[in-house]
Amino acid sequence: MSADTPATGPGTEIVVRRSYPFPAERVYDAWLDPVSLGQWLFATPAGVMKRVEVDPRVGGEFVVAEQRGEILAEHFGRYLELDRPRRIVFEFTTDRSTPASPVEITIVPRSGGCELTLRHVLDPQWLSYVEKVRGGWTTILESLEKTLVAPADVPSGSSAASGEVHIVRTIDAPRELVFAAWTNPSQLANWFAPRGCSIEFRRLEIVPGGTFHSCIHTPDGHQCWCIGEYREVAAPERLVFTMKVADAEGNFVSPTDAGMDPEWPAETVVTVRFEADGRRTRLTLDQSVSEALAKRTGAYPSWLQMLDVMEEQLPSGAG
């Protein structure tokens, strides 16, 4: 496809280009990672991201929904082409009852980074919105760059630098309330388990040096026992605790003996940071385990589900 050829079909084409100081693979992957997408794709400064779903395969669909005041702004899309790390083609609409418009993303490796070209073909009836749409895509590509973290900018040993679990989420509640959800035993018991599961605490001492002994019960009757220690409890800014596999008596059990992936570490350290963003909270969760391994074993999506449930459990009017 030449630089002057529309992505597909007739219409008015909008072209936006941006260079990034990141590898093409990193930029490409950001378009298919739901955690990343929720921070920059169709996200606005005053909005609160409510739903991000991605099925990253040809024919797969995605949904991005952001609460903007009283309005839930939804974007529905479908992937038409995926060629890592050079090309993504998708179509999207803001209303399932209206035709979708095609968008083509091409990423070309350059010295020191890559160049991204976005082409969006609008139906001729939307000609009066061309500049508004162009401005929107320009802002989105700028937000993408802010979300990506260059390796040179990441502190040595951090989760993002080492490829470990790193989750960032903005929650529509003050950080004091969000911190309390992690440190108030009665609140923690309501959400600290994946959706559909429940948690039982045999011991829970949320103070520096305090320990916990818990069990997650799954709908099919499986039990996942865990022990850990709180290393830091600094209200309302930071929480650090360890996690180890255990048995019902609170004894350490090696992950392999518990039937887990043999690569899972004997102990992981979870660090949760709470940053005030007006009356909202930017929550960052890091865990000292490979993000790829956490995704493969289900630990990573479990964190996402738990955070969803936590936000739903916040007091009425806070979320």
PDB file of C-alpha atoms in Angstrom:
ATOM      1  CA  MET A   1       0.000   0.000   0.000  1.00  0.00           C
ATOM      2  CA  SER A   2       1.436   3.366  -0.981  1.00  0.00           C
ATOM      3  CA  ALA A   3       1.611   6.317   1.379  1.00  0.00           C
ATOM      4  CA  ASP A   4      -1.217   8.039  -0.500  1.00  0.00           C
ATOM      5  CA  THR A   5      -3.618   5.084  -0.671  1.00  0.00           C
ATOM      6  CA  PRO A   6      -6.561   5.018   1.778  1.00  0.00           C
ATOM      7  CA  ALA A   7      -6.600   2.142   4.279  1.00  0.00           C
ATOM      8  CA  THR A   8      -9.654   0.629   2.606  1.00  0.00           C
ATOM      9  CA  GLY A   9     -12.742   1.777   0.735  1.00  0.00           C
ATOM     10  CA  PRO A  10     -13.810   5.263  -0.423  1.00  0.00           C
ATOM     11  CA  GLY A  11     -13.961   8.243   1.885  1.00  0.00           C
ATOM     12  CA  THR A  12     -11.996  11.150   3.317  1.00  0.00           C
ATOM     13  CA  GLU A  13      -8.613  10.027   4.632  1.00  0.00           C
ATOM     14  CA  ILE A  14      -6.966  11.511   7.713  1.00  0.00           C
ATOM     15  CA  VAL A  15      -3.236  10.882   8.112  1.00  0.00           C
ATOM     16  CA  VAL A  16      -1.335  11.473  11.366  1.00  0.00           C
ATOM     17  CA  ARG A  17       2.337  10.583  11.886  1.00  0.00           C
ATOM     18  CA  ARG A  18       4.482  10.447  14.999  1.00  0.00           C
ATOM     19  CA  SER A  19       7.990   9.241  15.795  1.00  0.00           C
ATOM     20  CA  TYR A  20       8.675   7.345  19.025  1.00  0.00           C
ATOM     21  CA  PRO A  21      11.967   6.681  20.848  1.00  0.00           C
ATOM     22  CA  PHE A  22      10.877   3.075  21.411  1.00  0.00           C
ATOM     23  CA  PRO A  23      11.251  -0.187  19.473  1.00  0.00           C
ATOM     24  CA  ALA A  24       8.519  -0.929  16.939  1.00  0.00           C
ATOM     25  CA  GLU A  25       7.521  -4.042  18.911  1.00  0.00           C
ATOM     26  CA  ARG A  26       6.865  -2.004  22.059  1.00  0.00           C
ATOM     27  CA  VAL A  27       4.674   0.487  20.233  1.00  0.00           C
ATOM     28  CA  TYR A  28       2.802  -2.271  18.368  1.00  0.00           C
ATOM     29  CA  ASP A  29       2.112  -4.239  21.558  1.00  0.00           C
ATOM     30  CA  ALA A  30       0.678  -1.151  23.270  1.00  0.00           C
ATOM     31  CA  TRP A  31      -2.195  -1.205  20.752  1.00  0.00           C
ATOM     32  CA  LEU A  32      -3.229  -4.717  21.806  1.00  0.00           C
ATOM     33  CA  ASP A  33      -2.616  -4.604  25.578  1.00  0.00           C
ATOM     34  CA  PRO A  34      -5.873  -3.796  27.443  1.00  0.00           C
ATOM     35  CA  VAL A  35      -4.006  -2.343  30.425  1.00  0.00           C
ATOM     36  CA  SER A  36      -2.084   0.020  28.158  1.00  0.00           C
ATOM     37  CA  LEU A  37      -5.095   0.885  25.995  1.00  0.00           C
ATOM     38  CA  GLY A  38      -7.114   1.971  28.990  1.00  0.00           C
ATOM     39  CA  GLN A  39      -4.591   4.702  29.695  1.00  0.00           C
ATOM     40  CA  TRP A  40      -4.502   6.404  26.292  1.00  0.00           C
ATOM     41  CA  LEU A  41      -6.867   5.113  23.572  1.00  0.00           C
ATOM     42  CA  PHE A  42     -10.014   7.285  23.548  1.00  0.00           C
ATOM     43  CA  ALA A  43      -9.113   8.356  27.112  1.00  0.00           C
ATOM     44  CA  THR A  44      -9.737  11.951  28.197  1.00  0.00           C
ATOM     45  CA  PRO A  45      -8.224  13.885  31.139  1.00  0.00           C
ATOM     46  CA  ALA A  46     -11.515  14.181  33.035  1.00  0.00           C
ATOM     47  CA  GLY A  47     -12.906  10.780  32.081  1.00  0.00           C
ATOM     48  CA  VAL A  48     -12.826   7.538  34.061  1.00  0.00           C
ATOM     49  CA  MET A  49     -12.099   4.351  32.115  1.00  0.00           C
ATOM     50  CA  LYS A  50     -14.767   1.787  32.944  1.00  0.00           C
ATOM     51  CA  ARG A  51     -14.256  -1.069  30.511  1.00  0.00           C
ATOM     52  CA  VAL A  52     -11.458  -2.243  28.232  1.00  0.00           C
ATOM     53  CA  GLU A  53     -11.740  -5.593  26.462  1.00  0.00           C
ATOM     54  CA  VAL A  54      -9.384  -6.793  23.736  1.00  0.00           C
ATOM     55  CA  ASP A  55      -9.423  -9.975  21.651  1.00  0.00           C
ATOM     56  CA  PRO A  56      -6.111  -9.504  19.764  1.00  0.00           C
ATOM     57  CA  ARG A  57      -6.642 -11.693  16.690  1.00  0.00           C
ATOM     58  CA  VAL A  58      -7.915 -11.137  13.177  1.00  0.00           C
ATOM     59  CA  GLY A  59     -11.680 -10.998  13.502  1.00  0.00           C
ATOM     60  CA  GLY A  60     -11.400 -10.363  17.232  1.00  0.00           C
ATOM     61  CA  GLU A  61     -13.199  -7.405  18.761  1.00  0.00           C
ATOM     62  CA  PHE A  62     -12.344  -4.686  21.259  1.00  0.00           C
ATOM     63  CA  VAL A  63     -14.381  -2.394  23.488  1.00  0.00           C
ATOM     64  CA  VAL A  64     -13.192   0.804  25.176  1.00  0.00           C
ATOM     65  CA  ALA A  65     -15.720   2.558  27.416  1.00  0.00           C
ATOM     66  CA  GLU A  66     -15.027   5.716  29.414  1.00  0.00           C
ATOM     67  CA  GLN A  67     -17.350   7.548  31.790  1.00  0.00           C
ATOM     68  CA  ARG A  68     -17.441  11.240  30.878  1.00  0.00           C
ATOM     69  CA  GLY A  69     -19.715  12.924  33.367  1.00  0.00           C
ATOM     70  CA  GLU A  70     -23.186  11.483  32.841  1.00  0.00           C
ATOM     71  CA  ILE A  71     -22.233   9.957  29.485  1.00  0.00           C
ATOM     72  CA  LEU A  72     -20.651   6.540  28.919  1.00  0.00           C
ATOM     73  CA  ALA A  73     -18.531   7.010  25.782  1.00  0.00           C
ATOM     74  CA  GLU A  74     -18.180   3.611  24.111  1.00  0.00           C
ATOM     75  CA  HIS A  75     -15.981   2.550  21.197  1.00  0.00           C
ATOM     76  CA  PHE A  76     -16.515  -0.814  19.504  1.00  0.00           C
ATOM     77  CA  GLY A  77     -13.957  -2.240  17.096  1.00  0.00           C
ATOM     78  CA  ARG A  78     -12.880  -5.305  15.127  1.00  0.00           C
ATOM     79  CA  TYR A  79      -9.374  -6.267  13.990  1.00  0.00           C
ATOM     80  CA  LEU A  80      -9.017  -6.775  10.231  1.00  0.00           C
ATOM     81  CA  GLU A  81      -5.240  -7.282   9.923  1.00  0.00           C
ATOM     82  CA  LEU A  82      -2.466  -7.923  12.462  1.00  0.00           C
ATOM     83  CA  ASP A  83       1.169  -8.135  11.384  1.00  0.00           C
ATOM     84  CA  ARG A  84       3.518  -7.629  14.335  1.00  0.00           C
ATOM     85  CA  PRO A  85       5.290  -5.239  14.597  1.00  0.00           C
ATOM     86  CA  ARG A  86       4.528  -3.383  11.369  1.00  0.00           C
ATOM     87  CA  ARG A  87       0.809  -3.176  10.708  1.00  0.00           C
ATOM     88  CA  ILE A  88      -2.587  -3.120  12.421  1.00  0.00           C
ATOM     89  CA  VAL A  89      -5.861  -2.527  10.610  1.00  0.00           C
ATOM     90  CA  PHE A  90      -9.131  -2.255  12.486  1.00  0.00           C
ATOM     91  CA  GLU A  91     -12.556  -0.741  12.100  1.00  0.00           C
ATOM     92  CA  PHE A  92     -14.463   0.974  14.873  1.00  0.00           C
ATOM     93  CA  THR A  93     -17.634   2.855  15.680  1.00  0.00           C
ATOM     94  CA  THR A  94     -19.140   4.603  18.687  1.00  0.00           C
ATOM     95  CA  ASP A  95     -22.553   3.057  18.044  1.00  0.00           C
ATOM     96  CA  ARG A  96     -23.062  -0.571  17.038  1.00  0.00           C
ATOM     97  CA  SER A  97     -26.041   0.475  14.901  1.00  0.00           C
ATOM     98  CA  THR A  98     -23.889   2.680  12.639  1.00  0.00           C
ATOM     99  CA  PRO A  99     -21.250   1.623  10.076  1.00  0.00           C
ATOM    100  CA  ALA A 100     -17.670   1.317  11.320  1.00  0.00           C
ATOM    101  CA  SER A 101     -14.815   3.273   9.743  1.00  0.00           C
ATOM    102  CA  PRO A 102     -11.396   1.728   8.989  1.00  0.00           C
ATOM    103  CA  VAL A 103      -8.117   2.710  10.638  1.00  0.00           C
ATOM    104  CA  GLU A 104      -4.692   1.555   9.487  1.00  0.00           C
ATOM    105  CA  ILE A 105      -1.593   1.704  11.705  1.00  0.00           C
ATOM    106  CA  THR A 106       1.820   1.202  10.100  1.00  0.00           C
ATOM    107  CA  ILE A 107       4.987   1.165  12.199  1.00  0.00           C
ATOM    108  CA  VAL A 108       8.398   1.479  10.559  1.00  0.00           C
ATOM    109  CA  PRO A 109      11.574   0.824  12.587  1.00  0.00           C
ATOM    110  CA  ARG A 110      13.967   3.785  12.576  1.00  0.00           C
ATOM    111  CA  SER A 111      17.333   4.452  14.150  1.00  0.00           C
ATOM    112  CA  GLY A 112      16.659   4.987  17.855  1.00  0.00           C
ATOM    113  CA  GLY A 113      12.980   4.086  17.644  1.00  0.00           C
ATOM    114  CA  CYS A 114      10.199   3.920  15.084  1.00  0.00           C
ATOM    115  CA  GLU A 115       7.733   6.005  13.087  1.00  0.00           C
ATOM    116  CA  LEU A 116       3.990   5.396  13.287  1.00  0.00           C
ATOM    117  CA  THR A 117       1.560   6.453  10.572  1.00  0.00           C
ATOM    118  CA  LEU A 118      -2.171   6.371  11.273  1.00  0.00           C
ATOM    119  CA  ARG A 119      -4.717   6.533   8.462  1.00  0.00           C
ATOM    120  CA  HIS A 120      -8.406   6.872   9.241  1.00  0.00           C
ATOM    121  CA  VAL A 121     -10.948   6.825   6.417  1.00  0.00           C
ATOM    122  CA  LEU A 122     -14.081   8.850   7.188  1.00  0.00           C
ATOM    123  CA  ASP A 123     -17.317   8.577   5.276  1.00  0.00           C
ATOM    124  CA  PRO A 124     -17.769  11.722   3.106  1.00  0.00           C
ATOM    125  CA  GLN A 125     -20.798  12.721   5.185  1.00  0.00           C
ATOM    126  CA  TRP A 126     -18.419  13.473   8.079  1.00  0.00           C
ATOM    127  CA  LEU A 127     -16.295  15.923   6.091  1.00  0.00           C
ATOM    128  CA  SER A 128     -17.035  18.761   8.535  1.00  0.00           C
ATOM    129  CA  TYR A 129     -15.477  16.709  11.367  1.00  0.00           C
ATOM    130  CA  VAL A 130     -12.133  16.053   9.670  1.00  0.00           C
ATOM    131  CA  GLU A 131     -10.078  18.531  11.699  1.00  0.00           C
ATOM    132  CA  LYS A 132     -11.725  17.519  14.965  1.00  0.00           C
ATOM    133  CA  VAL A 133     -10.968  13.854  14.282  1.00  0.00           C
ATOM    134  CA  ARG A 134      -7.412  14.679  13.208  1.00  0.00           C
ATOM    135  CA  GLY A 135      -6.888  16.583  16.456  1.00  0.00           C
ATOM    136  CA  GLY A 136      -8.284  13.669  18.428  1.00  0.00           C
ATOM    137  CA  TRP A 137      -5.867  11.179  16.872  1.00  0.00           C
ATOM    138  CA  THR A 138      -2.961  13.585  17.387  1.00  0.00           C
ATOM    139  CA  THR A 139      -3.788  13.781  21.090  1.00  0.00           C
ATOM    140  CA  ILE A 140      -4.156   9.994  21.305  1.00  0.00           C
ATOM    141  CA  LEU A 141      -0.725   9.403  19.764  1.00  0.00           C
ATOM    142  CA  GLU A 142       0.785  11.935  22.172  1.00  0.00           C
ATOM    143  CA  SER A 143      -0.866  10.130  25.088  1.00  0.00           C
ATOM    144  CA  LEU A 144       0.525   6.828  23.826  1.00  0.00           C
ATOM    145  CA  GLU A 145       4.051   8.230  24.051  1.00  0.00           C
ATOM    146  CA  LYS A 146       3.451   9.443  27.607  1.00  0.00           C
ATOM    147  CA  THR A 147       2.187   5.999  28.594  1.00  0.00           C
ATOM    148  CA  LEU A 148       5.122   4.114  27.152  1.00  0.00           C
ATOM    149  CA  VAL A 149       8.152   4.085  29.419  1.00  0.00           C
ATOM    150  CA  ALA A 150      11.532   4.209  27.726  1.00  0.00           C
ATOM    151  CA  PRO A 151      13.951   1.643  29.233  1.00  0.00           C
ATOM    152  CA  ALA A 152      16.486   4.398  29.923  1.00  0.00           C
ATOM    153  CA  ASP A 153      13.893   6.263  31.985  1.00  0.00           C
ATOM    154  CA  VAL A 154      13.000   3.321  34.214  1.00  0.00           C
ATOM    155  CA  PRO A 155      14.884   3.049  37.511  1.00  0.00           C
ATOM    156  CA  SER A 156      17.158   0.022  37.650  1.00  0.00           C
ATOM    157  CA  GLY A 157      15.445  -2.890  39.368  1.00  0.00           C
ATOM    158  CA  SER A 158      11.898  -1.602  38.868  1.00  0.00           C
ATOM    159  CA  SER A 159       9.165  -3.942  37.657  1.00  0.00           C
ATOM    160  CA  ALA A 160       8.724  -2.094  34.366  1.00  0.00           C
ATOM    161  CA  ALA A 161      12.451  -2.295  33.659  1.00  0.00           C
ATOM    162  CA  SER A 162      12.702  -6.007  34.430  1.00  0.00           C
ATOM    163  CA  GLY A 163       9.544  -7.171  32.663  1.00  0.00           C
ATOM    164  CA  GLU A 164       7.769  -7.986  35.922  1.00  0.00           C
ATOM    165  CA  VAL A 165       4.094  -7.412  36.694  1.00  0.00           C
ATOM    166  CA  HIS A 166       3.281  -3.719  36.410  1.00  0.00           C
ATOM    167  CA  ILE A 167      -0.343  -2.526  36.512  1.00  0.00           C
ATOM    168  CA  VAL A 168      -1.489   1.093  36.523  1.00  0.00           C
ATOM    169  CA  ARG A 169      -5.106   2.096  37.018  1.00  0.00           C
ATOM    170  CA  THR A 170      -6.947   5.344  37.705  1.00  0.00           C
ATOM    171  CA  ILE A 171      -9.779   4.895  40.198  1.00  0.00           C
ATOM    172  CA  ASP A 172     -12.625   7.350  40.637  1.00  0.00           C
ATOM    173  CA  ALA A 173     -12.215   7.765  44.389  1.00  0.00           C
ATOM    174  CA  PRO A 174      -9.891   9.701  46.747  1.00  0.00           C
ATOM    175  CA  ARG A 175      -6.725   7.819  47.639  1.00  0.00           C
ATOM    176  CA  GLU A 176      -7.625   7.697  51.348  1.00  0.00           C
ATOM    177  CA  LEU A 177     -10.659   5.569  50.452  1.00  0.00           C
ATOM    178  CA  VAL A 178      -8.684   3.410  48.041  1.00  0.00           C
ATOM    179  CA  PHE A 179      -5.906   2.872  50.593  1.00  0.00           C
ATOM    180  CA  ALA A 180      -8.535   1.933  53.187  1.00  0.00           C
ATOM    181  CA  ALA A 181      -9.919  -0.702  50.819  1.00  0.00           C
ATOM    182  CA  TRP A 182      -6.500  -2.398  50.999  1.00  0.00           C
ATOM    183  CA  THR A 183      -5.974  -1.987  54.741  1.00  0.00           C
ATOM    184  CA  ASN A 184      -9.415  -2.286  56.335  1.00  0.00           C
ATOM    185  CA  PRO A 185      -9.904  -6.037  57.007  1.00  0.00           C
ATOM    186  CA  SER A 186     -13.665  -5.988  56.458  1.00  0.00           C
ATOM    187  CA  GLN A 187     -13.274  -4.197  53.121  1.00  0.00           C
ATOM    188  CA  LEU A 188     -10.372  -6.363  51.978  1.00  0.00           C
ATOM    189  CA  ALA A 189     -12.419  -9.512  52.602  1.00  0.00           C
ATOM    190  CA  ASN A 190     -15.038  -8.249  50.137  1.00  0.00           C
ATOM    191  CA  TRP A 191     -12.796  -7.991  47.087  1.00  0.00           C
ATOM    192  CA  PHE A 192      -9.343  -9.582  47.474  1.00  0.00           C
ATOM    193  CA  ALA A 193     -10.147 -12.531  45.197  1.00  0.00           C
ATOM    194  CA  PRO A 194     -10.848 -12.929  41.469  1.00  0.00           C
ATOM    195  CA  ARG A 195     -14.416 -12.394  40.317  1.00  0.00           C
ATOM    196  CA  GLY A 196     -16.649 -15.297  41.330  1.00  0.00           C
ATOM    197  CA  CYS A 197     -14.261 -16.417  44.081  1.00  0.00           C
ATOM    198  CA  SER A 198     -14.202 -15.649  47.803  1.00  0.00           C
ATOM    199  CA  ILE A 199     -11.389 -15.169  50.307  1.00  0.00           C
ATOM    200  CA  GLU A 200     -11.017 -16.408  53.863  1.00  0.00           C
ATOM    201  CA  PHE A 201      -8.494 -14.892  56.276  1.00  0.00           C
ATOM    202  CA  ARG A 202      -7.246 -17.131  59.069  1.00  0.00           C
ATOM    203  CA  ARG A 203      -4.922 -14.313  60.162  1.00  0.00           C
ATOM    204  CA  LEU A 204      -4.655 -10.700  59.006  1.00  0.00           C
ATOM    205  CA  GLU A 205      -2.379  -8.122  60.670  1.00  0.00           C
ATOM    206  CA  ILE A 206      -2.057  -5.079  58.409  1.00  0.00           C
ATOM    207  CA  VAL A 207       0.801  -3.354  60.218  1.00  0.00           C
ATOM    208  CA  PRO A 208       4.539  -3.267  59.469  1.00  0.00           C
ATOM    209  CA  GLY A 209       5.842  -6.722  60.348  1.00  0.00           C
ATOM    210  CA  GLY A 210       2.309  -8.128  60.537  1.00  0.00           C
ATOM    211  CA  THR A 211       1.447 -11.370  58.774  1.00  0.00           C
ATOM    212  CA  PHE A 212      -1.521 -12.903  57.004  1.00  0.00           C
ATOM    213  CA  HIS A 213      -2.781 -16.394  56.212  1.00  0.00           C
ATOM    214  CA  SER A 214      -5.513 -16.567  53.597  1.00  0.00           C
ATOM    215  CA  CYS A 215      -7.351 -18.913  51.277  1.00  0.00           C
ATOM    216  CA  ILE A 216      -9.071 -18.130  47.996  1.00  0.00           C
ATOM    217  CA  HIS A 217     -12.022 -20.438  47.342  1.00  0.00           C
ATOM    218  CA  THR A 218     -12.969 -20.965  43.695  1.00  0.00           C
ATOM    219  CA  PRO A 219     -16.477 -21.856  42.456  1.00  0.00           C
ATOM    220  CA  ASP A 220     -15.314 -25.400  41.623  1.00  0.00           C
ATOM    221  CA  GLY A 221     -14.120 -25.999  45.192  1.00  0.00           C
ATOM    222  CA  HIS A 222     -10.399 -25.417  44.689  1.00  0.00           C
ATOM    223  CA  GLN A 223      -8.482 -23.822  47.572  1.00  0.00           C
ATOM    224  CA  CYS A 224      -5.453 -21.572  47.159  1.00  0.00           C
ATOM    225  CA  TRP A 225      -3.723 -20.959  50.502  1.00  0.00           C
ATOM    226  CA  CYS A 226      -1.236 -18.130  50.918  1.00  0.00           C
ATOM    227  CA  ILE A 227       0.911 -16.570  53.640  1.00  0.00           C
ATOM    228  CA  GLY A 228       2.779 -13.288  53.692  1.00  0.00           C
ATOM    229  CA  GLU A 229       4.198 -10.409  55.667  1.00  0.00           C
ATOM    230  CA  TYR A 230       3.528  -6.674  55.497  1.00  0.00           C
ATOM    231  CA  ARG A 231       6.854  -4.910  55.059  1.00  0.00           C
ATOM    232  CA  GLU A 232       5.485  -1.373  54.681  1.00  0.00           C
ATOM    233  CA  VAL A 233       2.142   0.213  55.558  1.00  0.00           C
ATOM    234  CA  ALA A 234       2.506   3.932  54.858  1.00  0.00           C
ATOM    235  CA  ALA A 235      -0.941   5.542  54.737  1.00  0.00           C
ATOM    236  CA  PRO A 236      -2.157   6.649  52.298  1.00  0.00           C
ATOM    237  CA  GLU A 237       0.782   6.343  49.913  1.00  0.00           C
ATOM    238  CA  ARG A 238       2.354   2.898  49.862  1.00  0.00           C
ATOM    239  CA  LEU A 239       1.829  -0.737  50.783  1.00  0.00           C
ATOM    240  CA  VAL A 240       4.410  -3.524  50.467  1.00  0.00           C
ATOM    241  CA  PHE A 241       3.808  -7.174  51.323  1.00  0.00           C
ATOM    242  CA  THR A 242       5.122 -10.624  50.454  1.00  0.00           C
ATOM    243  CA  MET A 243       3.194 -13.641  49.178  1.00  0.00           C
ATOM    244  CA  LYS A 244       4.045 -17.354  49.464  1.00  0.00           C
ATOM    245  CA  VAL A 245       2.087 -20.498  48.699  1.00  0.00           C
ATOM    246  CA  ALA A 246       0.985 -22.275  51.880  1.00  0.00           C
ATOM    247  CA  ASP A 247      -1.241 -25.000  53.280  1.00  0.00           C
ATOM    248  CA  ALA A 248      -4.285 -24.783  55.546  1.00  0.00           C
ATOM    249  CA  GLU A 249      -2.048 -24.803  58.641  1.00  0.00           C
ATOM    250  CA  GLY A 250      -0.025 -21.824  57.432  1.00  0.00           C
ATOM    251  CA  ASN A 251       3.094 -23.759  56.473  1.00  0.00           C
ATOM    252  CA  PHE A 252       5.088 -22.781  53.395  1.00  0.00           C
ATOM    253  CA  VAL A 253       4.574 -25.057  50.375  1.00  0.00           C
ATOM    254  CA  SER A 254       6.805 -24.899  47.323  1.00  0.00           C
ATOM    255  CA  PRO A 255       4.933 -23.767  44.198  1.00  0.00           C
ATOM    256  CA  THR A 256       5.892 -27.006  42.427  1.00  0.00           C
ATOM    257  CA  ASP A 257       4.484 -29.162  45.239  1.00  0.00           C
ATOM    258  CA  ALA A 258       1.304 -27.087  45.078  1.00  0.00           C
ATOM    259  CA  GLY A 259       0.933 -27.958  41.394  1.00  0.00           C
ATOM    260  CA  MET A 260       1.881 -24.511  40.133  1.00  0.00           C
ATOM    261  CA  ASP A 261       4.144 -23.616  37.239  1.00  0.00           C
ATOM    262  CA  PRO A 262       7.694 -24.709  38.161  1.00  0.00           C
ATOM    263  CA  GLU A 263       8.971 -21.244  37.208  1.00  0.00           C
ATOM    264  CA  TRP A 264       6.812 -19.526  39.833  1.00  0.00           C
ATOM    265  CA  PRO A 265       9.080 -18.060  42.568  1.00  0.00           C
ATOM    266  CA  ALA A 266       8.931 -19.256  46.165  1.00  0.00           C
ATOM    267  CA  GLU A 267       8.135 -15.706  47.273  1.00  0.00           C
ATOM    268  CA  THR A 268       6.927 -12.600  45.478  1.00  0.00           C
ATOM    269  CA  VAL A 269       6.867  -9.021  46.725  1.00  0.00           C
ATOM    270  CA  VAL A 270       3.857  -6.844  45.933  1.00  0.00           C
ATOM    271  CA  THR A 271       4.232  -3.058  46.024  1.00  0.00           C
ATOM    272  CA  VAL A 272       1.144  -0.876  45.724  1.00  0.00           C
ATOM    273  CA  ARG A 273       1.467   2.902  45.349  1.00  0.00           C
ATOM    274  CA  PHE A 274      -1.402   5.365  45.695  1.00  0.00           C
ATOM    275  CA  GLU A 275      -1.050   8.789  44.054  1.00  0.00           C
ATOM    276  CA  ALA A 276      -3.655  11.526  44.396  1.00  0.00           C
ATOM    277  CA  ASP A 277      -5.063  12.814  41.102  1.00  0.00           C
ATOM    278  CA  GLY A 278      -7.576  15.403  42.223  1.00  0.00           C
ATOM    279  CA  ARG A 279     -10.379  13.350  43.755  1.00  0.00           C
ATOM    280  CA  ARG A 280      -9.217  10.295  41.855  1.00  0.00           C
ATOM    281  CA  THR A 281      -6.377   7.885  42.611  1.00  0.00           C
ATOM    282  CA  ARG A 282      -3.645   6.582  40.358  1.00  0.00           C
ATOM    283  CA  LEU A 283      -2.886   3.101  41.664  1.00  0.00           C
ATOM    284  CA  THR A 284       0.304   1.321  40.603  1.00  0.00           C
ATOM    285  CA  LEU A 285       0.786  -2.344  41.447  1.00  0.00           C
ATOM    286  CA  ASP A 286       4.123  -4.111  40.957  1.00  0.00           C
ATOM    287  CA  GLN A 287       4.803  -7.766  41.711  1.00  0.00           C
ATOM    288  CA  SER A 288       8.230  -9.401  41.605  1.00  0.00           C
ATOM    289  CA  VAL A 289       7.361 -12.061  39.048  1.00  0.00           C
ATOM    290  CA  SER A 290       7.617 -12.137  35.268  1.00  0.00           C
ATOM    291  CA  GLU A 291       4.572 -10.505  33.705  1.00  0.00           C
ATOM    292  CA  ALA A 292       4.611 -13.112  30.935  1.00  0.00           C
ATOM    293  CA  LEU A 293       4.568 -15.897  33.537  1.00  0.00           C
ATOM    294  CA  ALA A 294       1.808 -14.146  35.496  1.00  0.00           C
ATOM    295  CA  LYS A 295      -0.308 -13.883  32.358  1.00  0.00           C
ATOM    296  CA  ARG A 296       0.341 -17.525  31.470  1.00  0.00           C
ATOM    297  CA  THR A 297      -0.652 -18.791  34.916  1.00  0.00           C
ATOM    298  CA  GLY A 298      -3.674 -16.524  35.343  1.00  0.00           C
ATOM    299  CA  ALA A 299      -2.205 -14.417  38.152  1.00  0.00           C
ATOM    300  CA  TYR A 300      -2.144 -11.252  36.047  1.00  0.00           C
ATOM    301  CA  PRO A 301      -5.807 -11.357  34.930  1.00  0.00           C
ATOM    302  CA  SER A 302      -6.700 -12.225  38.531  1.00  0.00           C
ATOM    303  CA  TRP A 303      -5.206  -8.908  39.677  1.00  0.00           C
ATOM    304  CA  LEU A 304      -7.246  -7.090  37.024  1.00  0.00           C
ATOM    305  CA  GLN A 305     -10.451  -8.777  38.166  1.00  0.00           C
ATOM    306  CA  MET A 306      -9.687  -8.045  41.811  1.00  0.00           C
ATOM    307  CA  LEU A 307      -9.155  -4.364  41.064  1.00  0.00           C
ATOM    308  CA  ASP A 308     -12.448  -4.311  39.170  1.00  0.00           C
ATOM    309  CA  VAL A 309     -14.252  -5.800  42.168  1.00  0.00           C
ATOM    310  CA  MET A 310     -12.463  -3.432  44.547  1.00  0.00           C
ATOM    311  CA  GLU A 311     -13.661  -0.395  42.609  1.00  0.00           C
ATOM    312  CA  GLU A 312     -17.199  -1.760  42.582  1.00  0.00           C
ATOM    313  CA  GLN A 313     -17.026  -2.259  46.360  1.00  0.00           C
ATOM    314  CA  LEU A 314     -16.023   1.323  47.142  1.00  0.00           C
ATOM    315  CA  PRO A 315     -18.636   3.304  49.104  1.00  0.00           C
ATOM    316  CA  SER A 316     -21.520   4.668  47.057  1.00  0.00           C
ATOM    317  CA  GLY A 317     -20.611   7.977  45.474  1.00  0.00           C
ATOM    318  CA  ALA A 318     -16.859   7.318  45.638  1.00  0.00           C
ATOM    319  CA  GLY A 319     -16.533   5.327  42.443  1.00  0.00           C
TER     320      GLY A 319
END
